[in-house]
Amino acid sequence: MTSPLSERLPDFPWDTIAGAKARAQAHPDGLCDLSVGTPVDPVPEAAQRVLAESASAWAGYPTVWGTPGLRAAIRGYASSRWNASGLSDAHVLPVVGTKELVASLPLQLGVGPGSTVVIPTTAYPTYEVGALIAGATVLATDDPAEAAAAHPALIWINSPANPHGAILSADAMRAWVEAARSVGAVLASDECYGEFGWEAEPVSVLDPAINGGSLEGLIAAFSLSKRSNVAGYRAGFLVGDAPLIGELLAVRKHMGLIVPGPVQAVMETMLGDEDHVAVQRERYLARRAILKPALEAAGFRIDASQGSLYLWATRGEDCRITVDWLAERGILAAPGDFYGEAGRQHVRIALTATDERIAAAASRLA
């Protein structure tokens, strides 16, 4: 029997903070869980309505490529929000939430043993997991030149980034595009937090000012999980190089990776509505305005954090010591070493908690 695949993968990160969670839960006023990025606010009424209205229309199978209406909505969103141009249906593809895409993209692109996948030095763990599942070698670097020198098959970038919220400048994005193209690598840009830029404006690899008017070798990944508060619906999509999208479509047809029909209808509606996004932005901004100064007053330094839904906080000590310090106050944070050794002295503090729990956490920090 071959060795189990799970043995090639790292421990599931959240299992390692079970003790801290138990201590935080013992606080007399209950747990303030700021360790995860799961939305807690209501699903928009329009999404709930469309889901219910479309339920009876899907006795049969949806297509992997999505409905024509959904493909048009994705094209419209990418064009109006991210300045993409010249898009056809061949440039877009819905996916079953972007985590499955991140975890399986190397495999679906035929990347395997002998190939290298580049990820950021401080990164969402699933980038590494996807490379390991495919049997590829992982290189963690934030330097486009170093990445190109390794002649990778696939490069991941993420802006605004999870966990630290840094936003890549237009020049930095162009440098990554040029580096990937110089060695024929696919550049996958995770832009799922693109709607949440606080101190800088995110840019997309889809913008002709970034890609030189061509999508060759480029894939951008988006999600409605945070943008539209529908993480449980598993709704994401890709926009990019038509031959790459076509290859992924062909593979995903064999794998049966299909967004459920009613969810496709929800996606079409929500991608055409900016009002609910503005409401959600204001919620997160208000929470950030409470939590950031409370952390700073308690002796934390906030690094990066120009965007996304997290504060990248440090007290200049090992992250596990900080996690324990917070747990004694009933607050659970994600240790920075979840995201690579470069995060060893930071913790990730999420804004995805209720207003009441954010206020409680700020009070405890005081």
Coordinates of C-alpha atoms in Angstrom, one line a residue:
M1 CA 0.0 0.0 0.0
T2 CA 1.3 3.4 -0.9
S3 CA 1.8 5.9 2.0
P4 CA -1.2 8.0 2.9
L5 CA -1.3 11.4 1.2
S6 CA -1.9 13.0 4.6
E7 CA 1.5 12.0 5.7
R8 CA 3.0 14.4 3.1
L9 CA 1.0 17.3 4.5
P10 CA 1.7 19.5 7.5
D11 CA -0.4 19.2 10.6
F12 CA -3.7 21.1 10.4
P13 CA -2.7 24.4 11.9
W14 CA -5.8 25.0 14.1
D15 CA -5.3 21.7 15.9
T16 CA -2.1 23.2 17.5
I17 CA -3.9 25.9 19.4
A18 CA -6.6 23.8 21.0
G19 CA -5.1 24.4 24.4
A20 CA -5.1 28.2 24.0
K21 CA -8.7 28.0 22.8
A22 CA -9.7 26.1 25.9
R23 CA -8.1 28.7 28.1
A24 CA -9.8 31.5 26.2
Q25 CA -13.2 29.8 26.4
A26 CA -12.8 29.7 30.2
H27 CA -13.0 33.5 30.4
P28 CA -16.0 34.6 32.6
D29 CA -17.3 36.7 29.7
G30 CA -16.8 34.0 27.1
L31 CA -14.5 33.6 24.1
C32 CA -13.6 36.3 21.6
D33 CA -12.5 34.2 18.7
L34 CA -10.4 36.4 16.4
S35 CA -8.4 33.5 15.0
V36 CA -10.4 32.7 11.9
G37 CA -11.7 34.6 8.8
T38 CA -15.2 33.2 8.8
P39 CA -17.8 35.8 8.1
V40 CA -20.4 36.3 10.9
D41 CA -22.7 39.0 9.4
P42 CA -26.0 38.2 7.7
V43 CA -26.1 36.7 4.3
P44 CA -27.5 39.6 2.1
E45 CA -31.3 39.3 1.6
A46 CA -30.9 39.3 -2.2
A47 CA -28.7 36.2 -2.0
Q48 CA -31.1 34.4 0.2
R49 CA -34.0 35.3 -2.1
V50 CA -32.3 34.2 -5.3
L51 CA -31.2 30.9 -3.6
A52 CA -34.8 30.1 -2.7
E53 CA -36.3 31.2 -6.0
S54 CA -33.8 29.1 -8.1
A55 CA -33.9 26.0 -6.0
S56 CA -36.7 24.3 -8.0
A57 CA -35.1 25.0 -11.3
W58 CA -32.1 22.6 -10.8
A59 CA -33.3 19.1 -10.9
G60 CA -30.6 18.4 -13.5
Y61 CA -26.9 18.9 -13.4
P62 CA -25.3 22.4 -13.9
T63 CA -22.3 22.7 -16.1
V64 CA -18.7 23.1 -14.9
W65 CA -18.4 26.3 -17.0
G66 CA -21.4 27.9 -15.4
T67 CA -24.5 29.4 -17.0
P68 CA -24.2 32.0 -19.7
G69 CA -25.6 34.6 -17.3
L70 CA -23.0 33.8 -14.7
R71 CA -20.2 34.0 -17.2
A72 CA -21.5 37.4 -18.3
A73 CA -21.7 38.6 -14.7
I74 CA -18.1 37.5 -14.1
R75 CA -16.9 39.3 -17.2
G76 CA -18.8 42.4 -16.2
Y77 CA -17.4 42.4 -12.7
A78 CA -13.8 41.9 -13.8
S79 CA -14.2 44.7 -16.4
S80 CA -15.9 47.3 -14.2
R81 CA -14.1 46.6 -10.9
W82 CA -10.6 45.6 -12.1
N83 CA -10.3 47.2 -15.5
A84 CA -10.0 44.0 -17.4
S85 CA -10.5 44.3 -21.1
G86 CA -11.2 42.1 -24.1
L87 CA -12.8 39.3 -22.0
S88 CA -14.9 36.5 -23.6
D89 CA -16.5 33.5 -21.9
A90 CA -13.3 31.7 -22.7
H91 CA -11.5 33.8 -20.1
V92 CA -13.7 32.9 -17.1
L93 CA -14.5 29.9 -14.9
P94 CA -16.6 29.5 -11.7
V95 CA -15.0 27.3 -9.0
V96 CA -16.4 25.7 -5.9
G97 CA -14.9 28.2 -3.5
T98 CA -11.3 29.2 -4.0
K99 CA -9.8 27.0 -1.4
E100 CA -10.4 23.9 -3.5
L101 CA -8.9 25.7 -6.4
V102 CA -5.8 26.7 -4.5
A103 CA -5.3 23.2 -3.1
S104 CA -5.7 21.6 -6.5
L105 CA -4.4 24.1 -9.0
P106 CA -0.9 22.6 -9.4
L107 CA -2.5 19.2 -9.9
Q108 CA -5.0 20.5 -12.5
L109 CA -2.2 22.3 -14.4
G110 CA -0.1 19.1 -14.5
V111 CA 2.5 20.4 -12.1
G112 CA 4.2 17.5 -10.3
P113 CA 7.4 16.0 -9.2
G114 CA 10.4 17.8 -10.5
S115 CA 8.6 21.1 -10.8
T116 CA 8.7 24.1 -8.4
V117 CA 5.8 26.1 -7.0
V118 CA 6.6 29.6 -5.6
I119 CA 4.6 30.9 -2.7
P120 CA 5.1 34.0 -0.5
T121 CA 7.3 33.8 2.6
T122 CA 4.3 34.5 4.8
A123 CA 1.3 32.9 3.2
Y124 CA -2.0 31.1 3.3
P125 CA -1.0 27.5 4.1
T126 CA -3.0 26.0 1.3
Y127 CA -0.6 27.3 -1.3
E128 CA 2.0 25.0 0.1
V129 CA -0.5 22.2 0.6
G130 CA -1.5 22.3 -3.1
A131 CA 2.1 22.0 -4.2
L132 CA 2.7 19.1 -1.8
I133 CA -0.4 17.2 -3.0
A134 CA 1.0 17.5 -6.5
G135 CA 4.4 16.3 -5.4
A136 CA 6.1 19.5 -6.4
T137 CA 8.9 21.4 -4.7
V138 CA 8.0 24.6 -2.8
L139 CA 10.0 27.8 -2.8
A140 CA 9.0 30.6 -0.4
T141 CA 10.2 34.0 -1.6
D142 CA 8.9 37.5 -2.0
D143 CA 11.6 38.4 -4.6
P144 CA 10.5 38.1 -8.3
A145 CA 14.1 37.6 -9.4
E146 CA 14.7 34.8 -7.0
A147 CA 11.5 33.2 -8.1
A148 CA 12.4 33.4 -11.8
A149 CA 15.9 32.0 -11.1
A150 CA 14.2 28.8 -9.8
H151 CA 12.4 28.3 -13.2
P152 CA 9.1 27.4 -11.5
A153 CA 6.0 26.1 -13.2
L154 CA 3.6 28.1 -11.0
I155 CA 3.9 31.3 -8.9
W156 CA 1.4 32.3 -6.3
I157 CA 1.0 36.0 -5.3
N158 CA -1.7 37.3 -2.9
S159 CA -2.8 41.0 -2.6
P160 CA -4.3 42.1 -0.3
A161 CA -2.6 39.3 1.5
N162 CA -3.7 36.8 4.1
P163 CA -2.4 36.9 6.8
H164 CA -0.6 40.2 7.0
G165 CA -2.8 42.4 4.8
A166 CA 0.0 43.9 2.7
I167 CA -1.0 45.3 -0.7
L168 CA 1.3 45.0 -3.6
S169 CA 2.0 48.2 -5.5
A170 CA 1.4 48.4 -9.3
D171 CA 5.2 48.3 -9.8
A172 CA 5.5 45.1 -7.7
M173 CA 2.6 43.5 -9.5
R174 CA 4.3 44.3 -12.9
A175 CA 7.5 42.8 -11.6
W176 CA 5.8 39.5 -10.8
V177 CA 4.1 39.4 -14.2
E178 CA 7.5 40.0 -16.0
A179 CA 9.3 37.5 -13.8
A180 CA 6.7 34.7 -14.5
R181 CA 6.7 35.4 -18.2
S182 CA 10.5 35.4 -18.4
V183 CA 10.5 31.7 -17.5
G184 CA 7.2 30.6 -18.9
A185 CA 5.6 30.2 -15.4
V186 CA 1.9 30.5 -14.7
L187 CA 1.3 33.4 -12.4
A188 CA -1.7 32.8 -10.1
S189 CA -2.9 36.0 -8.3
D190 CA -5.1 35.4 -5.3
E191 CA -7.2 38.6 -5.2
C192 CA -10.0 37.3 -3.0
Y193 CA -9.6 40.2 -0.5
G194 CA -9.5 42.8 -3.3
E195 CA -12.6 44.7 -2.1
F196 CA -10.9 45.4 1.3
G197 CA -8.1 47.9 0.8
W198 CA -7.9 50.3 3.7
E199 CA -4.7 52.2 3.4
A200 CA -3.9 51.5 -0.3
E201 CA -5.9 50.7 -3.4
P202 CA -5.4 47.1 -4.6
V203 CA -4.6 46.5 -8.2
S204 CA -5.3 43.4 -10.3
V205 CA -3.1 41.4 -12.7
L206 CA -6.2 41.8 -15.0
D207 CA -5.5 45.5 -15.5
P208 CA -3.8 46.3 -18.8
A209 CA -1.6 48.8 -16.9
I210 CA -0.2 45.7 -15.1
N211 CA -0.2 43.0 -17.7
G212 CA 0.7 45.1 -20.8
G213 CA -2.6 44.4 -22.5
S214 CA -2.3 40.6 -22.4
L215 CA -3.5 37.9 -20.1
E216 CA -0.9 35.4 -21.3
G217 CA 0.2 33.2 -18.4
L218 CA -2.0 34.9 -15.9
I219 CA -4.9 33.7 -13.7
A220 CA -6.7 35.8 -11.1
A221 CA -8.8 34.1 -8.4
F222 CA -11.8 35.8 -6.7
S223 CA -14.3 34.7 -4.1
L224 CA -17.7 35.9 -2.9
S225 CA -17.1 34.5 0.6
K226 CA -16.0 37.7 2.2
R227 CA -17.1 40.2 -0.4
S228 CA -20.7 39.0 -0.2
N229 CA -20.8 37.2 3.1
V230 CA -21.6 33.8 1.5
A231 CA -18.6 31.7 2.6
G232 CA -21.0 28.7 3.2
Y233 CA -22.2 28.9 -0.4
R234 CA -18.7 28.0 -1.8
A235 CA -18.7 30.5 -4.6
G236 CA -15.5 31.6 -6.4
F237 CA -14.3 32.2 -9.9
L238 CA -11.2 32.6 -12.1
V239 CA -10.4 35.2 -14.8
G240 CA -7.4 34.9 -17.0
D241 CA -5.5 33.5 -20.0
A242 CA -8.0 31.7 -22.2
P243 CA -5.8 28.7 -23.0
L244 CA -5.1 28.2 -19.3
I245 CA -8.8 28.6 -18.4
G246 CA -9.7 26.1 -21.2
E247 CA -7.2 23.6 -19.8
L248 CA -8.7 23.9 -16.3
L249 CA -12.2 23.6 -17.7
A250 CA -11.3 20.4 -19.5
V251 CA -9.8 18.9 -16.4
R252 CA -12.5 20.0 -14.1
K253 CA -15.2 18.4 -16.3
H254 CA -13.6 15.1 -15.7
M255 CA -13.4 15.8 -12.0
G256 CA -17.0 16.9 -11.7
L257 CA -16.0 20.2 -9.9
I258 CA -19.3 22.0 -10.4
V259 CA -20.7 25.0 -8.6
P260 CA -24.3 24.1 -7.6
G261 CA -26.9 25.6 -9.9
P262 CA -28.7 27.7 -7.2
V263 CA -25.3 29.1 -6.1
Q264 CA -24.5 30.1 -9.7
A265 CA -27.8 32.1 -9.7
V266 CA -26.7 33.8 -6.4
M267 CA -23.3 34.6 -7.9
E268 CA -24.8 36.2 -10.9
T269 CA -27.0 38.5 -8.8
M270 CA -24.3 39.4 -6.2
L271 CA -21.7 40.2 -8.8
G272 CA -24.0 42.8 -10.2
D273 CA -24.7 44.5 -6.9
E274 CA -22.1 46.8 -5.2
D275 CA -24.4 48.2 -2.5
H276 CA -24.1 45.1 -0.2
V277 CA -20.3 45.3 -0.6
A278 CA -20.2 48.9 0.6
V279 CA -22.2 47.9 3.6
Q280 CA -19.8 45.1 4.5
R281 CA -16.8 47.3 4.0
E282 CA -18.2 49.8 6.5
R283 CA -18.7 47.0 9.1
Y284 CA -15.1 45.9 8.8
L285 CA -13.8 49.4 8.9
A286 CA -15.7 50.2 12.0
R287 CA -14.3 47.0 13.7
R288 CA -10.8 47.9 12.6
A289 CA -11.2 51.4 14.0
I290 CA -11.9 49.9 17.4
L291 CA -9.5 47.0 17.5
K292 CA -6.3 48.6 16.0
P293 CA -5.9 51.3 18.6
A294 CA -6.8 48.9 21.4
L295 CA -4.0 46.6 20.4
E296 CA -1.6 49.5 20.0
A297 CA -2.5 50.8 23.5
A298 CA -1.9 47.3 24.9
G299 CA 1.7 47.4 23.5
F300 CA 1.3 45.8 20.1
R301 CA 2.8 47.1 16.9
I302 CA 0.6 46.6 13.8
D303 CA 2.7 45.8 10.7
A304 CA 1.5 45.8 7.0
S305 CA -2.3 45.5 7.4
Q306 CA -3.1 47.9 4.6
G307 CA -5.9 45.7 3.5
S308 CA -7.8 42.4 3.9
L309 CA -9.7 41.4 7.1
Y310 CA -6.8 41.0 9.5
L311 CA -4.4 43.0 11.7
W312 CA -0.8 41.6 11.7
A313 CA 0.2 42.3 15.3
T314 CA 3.4 41.8 17.3
R315 CA 4.8 42.3 20.8
G316 CA 8.3 41.4 19.6
E317 CA 8.2 37.9 21.0
D318 CA 7.4 34.3 19.8
C319 CA 3.9 34.2 18.5
R320 CA 2.9 31.3 20.8
I321 CA 3.7 33.4 23.8
T322 CA 1.5 36.1 22.4
V323 CA -1.3 33.6 21.7
D324 CA -1.1 32.5 25.4
W325 CA -1.1 36.1 26.6
L326 CA -4.3 36.8 24.6
A327 CA -5.9 33.6 25.7
E328 CA -5.6 34.5 29.3
R329 CA -7.8 37.5 28.4
G330 CA -10.3 35.3 26.6
I331 CA -9.1 36.3 23.1
L332 CA -8.0 33.7 20.5
A333 CA -5.6 34.7 17.8
A334 CA -3.9 32.8 15.0
P335 CA -0.1 32.4 15.6
G336 CA 2.0 33.8 12.8
D337 CA 3.9 30.5 12.4
F338 CA 0.8 29.1 10.8
Y339 CA 1.8 31.1 7.8
G340 CA 5.6 30.4 7.6
E341 CA 8.7 31.0 9.7
A342 CA 8.7 34.6 8.6
G343 CA 5.6 35.2 10.8
R344 CA 7.1 33.7 13.9
Q345 CA 6.8 37.0 15.9
H346 CA 3.3 38.0 14.8
V347 CA -0.3 37.0 15.4
R348 CA -3.2 37.4 13.0
I349 CA -6.1 39.2 14.5
A350 CA -9.3 38.8 12.5
L351 CA -12.0 41.5 12.0
T352 CA -14.5 38.7 11.3
A353 CA -16.3 38.7 14.7
T354 CA -19.5 40.4 15.7
D355 CA -19.5 44.1 16.8
E356 CA -20.1 42.9 20.4
R357 CA -17.2 40.5 20.4
I358 CA -14.8 43.1 18.9
A359 CA -15.9 45.6 21.6
A360 CA -15.4 42.9 24.3
A361 CA -11.9 42.1 23.0
A362 CA -11.0 45.8 22.9
S363 CA -12.2 46.2 26.5
R364 CA -10.1 43.2 27.7
L365 CA -7.0 44.6 26.0
A366 CA -7.5 47.8 28.0

